[in-house]
mmCIF file of C-alpha atoms in Angstrom:
data_model
loop_
_atom_site.group_PDB
_atom_site.id
_atom_site.type_symbol
_atom_site.label_atom_id
_atom_site.label_comp_id
_atom_site.label_asym_id
_atom_site.label_seq_id
_atom_site.Cartn_x
_atom_site.Cartn_y
_atom_site.Cartn_z
ATOM 1 C CA MET Q 409 0.000 0.000 0.000
ATOM 2 C CA ILE Q 410 1.117 3.623 -0.579
ATOM 3 C CA LYS Q 411 1.228 4.438 3.127
ATOM 4 C CA ASN Q 412 3.547 1.519 3.841
ATOM 5 C CA ILE Q 413 5.873 2.554 0.995
ATOM 6 C CA ALA Q 414 5.967 6.109 2.304
ATOM 7 C CA ARG Q 415 6.682 5.017 5.839
ATOM 8 C CA GLY Q 416 9.333 2.569 4.631
ATOM 9 C CA PHE Q 417 11.059 5.281 2.627
ATOM 10 C CA SER Q 418 11.004 7.563 5.663
ATOM 11 C CA ALA Q 419 12.681 4.885 7.755
ATOM 12 C CA LEU Q 420 15.370 4.239 5.118
ATOM 13 C CA SER Q 421 16.020 7.797 3.958
ATOM 14 C CA LEU Q 422 19.606 8.965 3.467
ATOM 15 C CA ALA Q 423 21.261 12.008 4.946
ATOM 16 C CA LEU Q 424 22.881 13.282 1.755
ATOM 17 C CA VAL Q 425 24.189 16.690 2.780
ATOM 18 C CA PRO Q 426 27.119 16.790 5.239
ATOM 19 C CA LEU Q 427 27.172 19.592 7.760
ATOM 20 C CA LEU Q 428 30.223 21.867 7.335
ATOM 21 C CA SER Q 429 33.340 19.802 8.028
ATOM 22 C CA ALA Q 430 31.518 16.944 9.726
ATOM 23 C CA PRO Q 431 31.785 13.571 7.983
ATOM 24 C CA ALA Q 432 28.925 12.623 5.689
ATOM 25 C CA ALA Q 433 26.116 10.779 7.389
ATOM 26 C CA GLN Q 434 26.041 7.070 6.843
ATOM 27 C CA ALA Q 435 23.243 5.532 4.818
ATOM 28 C CA ALA Q 436 20.676 3.623 6.805
ATOM 29 C CA PRO Q 437 21.307 -0.105 6.583
ATOM 30 C CA ALA Q 438 19.505 -1.943 3.826
ATOM 31 C CA PRO Q 439 16.748 -4.228 5.087
ATOM 32 C CA GLU Q 440 17.251 -7.955 5.268
ATOM 33 C CA VAL Q 441 15.002 -9.689 2.736
ATOM 34 C CA THR Q 442 14.163 -13.371 2.939
ATOM 35 C CA THR Q 443 11.365 -15.906 2.563
ATOM 36 C CA LEU Q 444 8.948 -16.389 5.418
ATOM 37 C CA ALA Q 445 10.171 -19.942 5.993
ATOM 38 C CA ASP Q 446 13.785 -18.803 6.273
ATOM 39 C CA ALA Q 447 12.776 -15.870 8.481
ATOM 40 C CA VAL Q 448 10.900 -18.181 10.853
ATOM 41 C CA GLY Q 449 14.051 -20.285 11.055
ATOM 42 C CA LEU Q 450 15.968 -17.240 12.311
ATOM 43 C CA VAL Q 451 13.704 -16.712 15.324
ATOM 44 C CA LYS Q 452 15.270 -18.174 18.452
ATOM 45 C CA VAL Q 453 13.113 -20.426 20.614
ATOM 46 C CA THR Q 454 12.898 -20.116 24.393
ATOM 47 C CA GLU Q 455 10.287 -20.505 27.102
ATOM 48 C CA GLU Q 456 8.314 -17.354 27.798
ATOM 49 C CA ASP Q 457 8.120 -15.706 31.218
ATOM 50 C CA ARG Q 458 5.695 -12.898 32.075
ATOM 51 C CA THR Q 459 6.982 -12.403 35.607
ATOM 52 C CA GLY Q 460 7.029 -8.715 36.520
ATOM 53 C CA TYR Q 461 5.192 -7.462 33.437
ATOM 54 C CA THR Q 462 3.167 -4.258 33.625
ATOM 55 C CA ARG Q 463 1.965 -2.253 30.640
ATOM 56 C CA SER Q 464 3.498 0.861 32.204
ATOM 57 C CA SER Q 465 6.936 -0.725 31.690
ATOM 58 C CA PHE Q 466 6.624 0.468 28.071
ATOM 59 C CA LYS Q 467 6.184 4.248 27.937
ATOM 60 C CA HIS Q 468 3.762 5.236 25.188
ATOM 61 C CA TRP Q 469 2.581 7.266 23.454
ATOM 62 C CA ASN Q 470 5.513 9.684 23.414
ATOM 63 C CA SER Q 471 6.044 12.790 21.250
ATOM 64 C CA GLY Q 472 6.610 10.645 18.180
ATOM 65 C CA ASP Q 473 9.129 10.937 15.376
ATOM 66 C CA ASP Q 474 8.567 14.685 14.950
ATOM 67 C CA ALA Q 475 8.597 16.316 18.364
ATOM 68 C CA GLY Q 476 7.680 19.651 16.783
ATOM 69 C CA ASP Q 477 4.434 18.607 15.086
ATOM 70 C CA GLY Q 478 2.370 18.573 18.277
ATOM 71 C CA CYS Q 479 1.260 14.985 17.607
ATOM 72 C CA ASN Q 480 2.069 11.927 19.678
ATOM 73 C CA THR Q 481 3.019 8.554 18.211
ATOM 74 C CA ARG Q 482 -0.588 7.396 18.028
ATOM 75 C CA ASN Q 483 -1.656 10.348 15.916
ATOM 76 C CA GLU Q 484 1.444 10.241 13.742
ATOM 77 C CA VAL Q 485 0.623 6.627 12.863
ATOM 78 C CA LEU Q 486 -2.989 7.578 12.139
ATOM 79 C CA LEU Q 487 -1.807 10.339 9.804
ATOM 80 C CA ALA Q 488 0.643 8.003 8.064
ATOM 81 C CA GLU Q 489 -1.910 5.249 7.533
ATOM 82 C CA ALA Q 490 -4.917 7.320 6.482
ATOM 83 C CA VAL Q 491 -6.381 6.396 3.107
ATOM 84 C CA MET Q 492 -7.997 9.836 3.082
ATOM 85 C CA ALA Q 493 -6.177 12.337 5.281
ATOM 86 C CA PRO Q 494 -8.011 13.789 8.285
ATOM 87 C CA THR Q 495 -8.018 17.467 9.198
ATOM 88 C CA VAL Q 496 -5.471 18.258 11.901
ATOM 89 C CA GLU Q 497 -6.795 20.805 14.372
ATOM 90 C CA ALA Q 498 -5.201 22.451 17.398
ATOM 91 C CA GLY Q 499 -3.561 19.980 19.765
ATOM 92 C CA CYS Q 500 -3.345 17.462 16.899
ATOM 93 C CA LYS Q 501 -7.046 16.693 17.126
ATOM 94 C CA LEU Q 502 -7.965 14.656 14.048
ATOM 95 C CA THR Q 503 -11.343 15.091 12.395
ATOM 96 C CA GLY Q 504 -12.632 13.339 9.306
ATOM 97 C CA GLY Q 505 -10.361 11.004 7.414
ATOM 98 C CA THR Q 506 -10.681 7.397 6.299
ATOM 99 C CA TRP Q 507 -8.705 4.303 7.270
ATOM 100 C CA ARG Q 508 -8.799 0.648 6.315
ATOM 101 C CA SER Q 509 -8.282 -1.838 9.131
ATOM 102 C CA TYR Q 510 -6.505 -4.706 7.414
ATOM 103 C CA TYR Q 511 -7.109 -7.240 10.199
ATOM 104 C CA ASP Q 512 -10.824 -7.354 9.431
ATOM 105 C CA GLY Q 513 -11.133 -5.400 6.173
ATOM 106 C CA GLN Q 514 -13.261 -2.685 7.752
ATOM 107 C CA GLU Q 515 -13.329 0.915 6.530
ATOM 108 C CA VAL Q 516 -13.232 3.376 9.409
ATOM 109 C CA THR Q 517 -14.097 7.078 9.244
ATOM 110 C CA SER Q 518 -13.405 8.107 12.832
ATOM 111 C CA ALA Q 519 -9.939 8.167 14.397
ATOM 112 C CA GLY Q 520 -11.528 7.436 17.763
ATOM 113 C CA ALA Q 521 -12.755 4.050 16.500
ATOM 114 C CA LEU Q 522 -9.188 2.899 15.830
ATOM 115 C CA ASP Q 523 -6.537 1.430 18.072
ATOM 116 C CA ILE Q 524 -2.835 1.552 17.273
ATOM 117 C CA ASP Q 525 -1.824 -2.060 17.676
ATOM 118 C CA HIS Q 526 1.684 -3.162 18.549
ATOM 119 C CA MET Q 527 2.235 -5.923 15.994
ATOM 120 C CA VAL Q 528 3.945 -7.975 18.698
ATOM 121 C CA PRO Q 529 1.986 -6.969 21.820
ATOM 122 C CA LEU Q 530 3.819 -5.387 24.724
ATOM 123 C CA ALA Q 531 3.195 -8.366 26.999
ATOM 124 C CA GLU Q 532 4.411 -10.774 24.324
ATOM 125 C CA ALA Q 533 7.515 -8.638 23.808
ATOM 126 C CA TRP Q 534 8.168 -8.754 27.560
ATOM 127 C CA ASP Q 535 7.864 -12.545 27.507
ATOM 128 C CA SER Q 536 10.198 -12.746 24.534
ATOM 129 C CA GLY Q 537 13.149 -10.712 25.737
ATOM 130 C CA ALA Q 538 12.053 -7.155 26.492
ATOM 131 C CA SER Q 539 12.018 -7.852 30.232
ATOM 132 C CA ALA Q 540 15.817 -7.561 30.095
ATOM 133 C CA TRP Q 541 15.814 -4.255 28.209
ATOM 134 C CA SER Q 542 16.391 -0.771 29.573
ATOM 135 C CA ALA Q 543 13.399 1.517 30.028
ATOM 136 C CA SER Q 544 14.551 3.632 27.083
ATOM 137 C CA ARG Q 545 14.695 0.627 24.744
ATOM 138 C CA ARG Q 546 11.212 -0.457 25.808
ATOM 139 C CA GLU Q 547 9.989 3.078 25.084
ATOM 140 C CA ALA Q 548 11.629 2.937 21.656
ATOM 141 C CA TYR Q 549 9.886 -0.372 20.986
ATOM 142 C CA ALA Q 550 6.486 0.884 22.096
ATOM 143 C CA ASN Q 551 6.736 3.916 19.777
ATOM 144 C CA ASP Q 552 8.603 2.314 16.858
ATOM 145 C CA GLN Q 553 7.885 4.096 13.587
ATOM 146 C CA GLY Q 554 11.217 3.068 12.095
ATOM 147 C CA SER Q 555 9.460 0.097 10.542
ATOM 148 C CA ALA Q 556 6.135 0.392 8.738
ATOM 149 C CA VAL Q 557 4.895 -2.837 10.326
ATOM 150 C CA SER Q 558 5.637 -2.324 14.027
ATOM 151 C CA LEU Q 559 2.506 -0.248 14.670
ATOM 152 C CA VAL Q 560 -0.739 -0.557 12.756
ATOM 153 C CA ALA Q 561 -4.072 1.260 12.875
ATOM 154 C CA VAL Q 562 -6.911 -1.264 13.209
ATOM 155 C CA THR Q 563 -10.435 -1.384 14.570
ATOM 156 C CA ALA Q 564 -10.612 -1.343 18.333
ATOM 157 C CA ARG Q 565 -12.695 -4.523 18.169
ATOM 158 C CA SER Q 566 -10.058 -6.538 16.296
ATOM 159 C CA ASN Q 567 -7.231 -5.216 18.448
ATOM 160 C CA ARG Q 568 -9.017 -6.158 21.650
ATOM 161 C CA GLN Q 569 -9.884 -9.590 20.314
ATOM 162 C CA LYS Q 570 -6.204 -10.086 19.608
ATOM 163 C CA SER Q 571 -5.173 -8.737 23.035
ATOM 164 C CA ASP Q 572 -1.719 -10.136 23.906
ATOM 165 C CA GLN Q 573 -2.067 -13.406 21.973
ATOM 166 C CA ASP Q 574 0.493 -14.745 19.520
ATOM 167 C CA PRO Q 575 -0.346 -16.474 16.187
ATOM 168 C CA ALA Q 576 -0.823 -19.829 17.932
ATOM 169 C CA ASP Q 577 -3.973 -18.404 19.528
ATOM 170 C CA TRP Q 578 -5.164 -15.539 17.312
ATOM 171 C CA MET Q 579 -5.062 -14.606 13.660
ATOM 172 C CA PRO Q 580 -6.820 -11.765 11.812
ATOM 173 C CA PRO Q 581 -10.406 -12.730 10.968
ATOM 174 C CA SER Q 582 -9.908 -11.678 7.338
ATOM 175 C CA PRO Q 583 -8.274 -14.644 5.515
ATOM 176 C CA GLU Q 584 -6.678 -12.219 3.048
ATOM 177 C CA ALA Q 585 -4.804 -10.592 5.927
ATOM 178 C CA GLN Q 586 -3.230 -13.662 7.446
ATOM 179 C CA CYS Q 587 -0.085 -14.078 5.356
ATOM 180 C CA ARG Q 588 0.679 -10.395 5.635
ATOM 181 C CA TYR Q 589 0.135 -10.619 9.385
ATOM 182 C CA VAL Q 590 2.450 -13.601 9.862
ATOM 183 C CA GLY Q 591 5.140 -11.904 7.793
ATOM 184 C CA GLU Q 592 4.874 -8.692 9.787
ATOM 185 C CA TRP Q 593 4.876 -10.596 13.084
ATOM 186 C CA VAL Q 594 8.107 -12.398 12.177
ATOM 187 C CA SER Q 595 9.621 -9.193 10.818
ATOM 188 C CA THR Q 596 8.989 -7.451 14.144
ATOM 189 C CA LYS Q 597 10.415 -10.350 16.149
ATOM 190 C CA LEU Q 598 13.595 -10.272 14.065
ATOM 191 C CA ARG Q 599 13.864 -6.489 14.062
ATOM 192 C CA TRP Q 600 13.911 -6.460 17.870
ATOM 193 C CA GLN Q 601 15.637 -9.824 18.376
ATOM 194 C CA LEU Q 602 12.657 -11.246 20.229
ATOM 195 C CA THR Q 603 12.246 -14.976 20.769
ATOM 196 C CA ALA Q 604 9.310 -17.362 20.320
ATOM 197 C CA ASP Q 605 8.022 -20.268 22.359
ATOM 198 C CA ASP Q 606 7.435 -23.727 20.913
ATOM 199 C CA ARG Q 607 3.690 -23.332 20.217
ATOM 200 C CA GLU Q 608 4.195 -19.974 18.536
ATOM 201 C CA LEU Q 609 7.002 -21.288 16.344
ATOM 202 C CA GLU Q 610 4.990 -24.303 15.251
ATOM 203 C CA ALA Q 611 2.062 -22.061 14.317
ATOM 204 C CA LEU Q 612 4.359 -19.834 12.268
ATOM 205 C CA LYS Q 613 5.798 -22.867 10.477
ATOM 206 C CA VAL Q 614 2.313 -24.062 9.492
ATOM 207 C CA TYR Q 615 1.748 -20.806 7.615
ATOM 208 C CA ALA Q 616 5.305 -20.509 6.301
ATOM 209 C CA GLU Q 617 5.285 -24.015 4.854
ATOM 210 C CA GLY Q 618 1.691 -23.872 3.633
ATOM 211 C CA PRO Q 619 -0.561 -21.020 2.505
ATOM 212 C CA CYS Q 620 2.057 -18.296 3.063
ATOM 213 C CA GLU Q 621 5.087 -19.955 1.482
ATOM 214 C CA ASP Q 622 5.415 -17.111 -1.062
ATOM 215 C CA THR Q 623 5.421 -14.384 1.592
ATOM 216 C CA ILE Q 624 8.570 -12.256 1.699
ATOM 217 C CA VAL Q 625 9.854 -10.815 4.988
ATOM 218 C CA ARG Q 626 11.796 -7.563 5.174
ATOM 219 C CA TYR Q 627 13.317 -6.250 8.390
ATOM 220 C CA THR Q 628 16.028 -3.916 9.603
ATOM 221 C CA PRO Q 629 17.460 -4.666 13.059
ATOM 222 C CA ALA Q 630 16.609 -1.956 15.569
ATOM 223 C CA ALA Q 631 19.511 0.140 16.802
#
């Protein structure tokens, strides 16, 4: 989709003009590109542990990628993913606009009816390695716009049905969305070096070796 291309280009843009005598900025690393089956094989497997998890361990929503635009991460994602752009009023209040929730194929015309879903839920991330991270890295994860797939605007209903479940227990209700979803799930796990448990990995393999065998995964490791 156009919005994903735009967000991907933003994440991979080059700093082409050096400042005075400072060395030229380095190009952002090229994304890793592989098949879904090979990507699943790169995900490390461990037991999950939710001990100590609280949602407040992941600070969100912060001031977003552009601290000067007056919009937090949630609203920046809504603006990036709008099919028809909303009007931005004082305080980054969004009115009008149209979005398409790919989990369930629903068209949405009110920003308030949308949730910004963490592709890999915060609790699942905690289970999978984020419990050992610093607070600043967890904040970076919770507000990650460096990848077009880390955060996604979807209907509140579908997001709350998903909750903190992994693909062994929940998949998007729209069949057309499922291969995309599995690919984006694995991409996010690899981007942040998160692990999977046995049930999750087996579920991913079912899709990777079956209906989603042609799915391509792209990811850039988080700094």
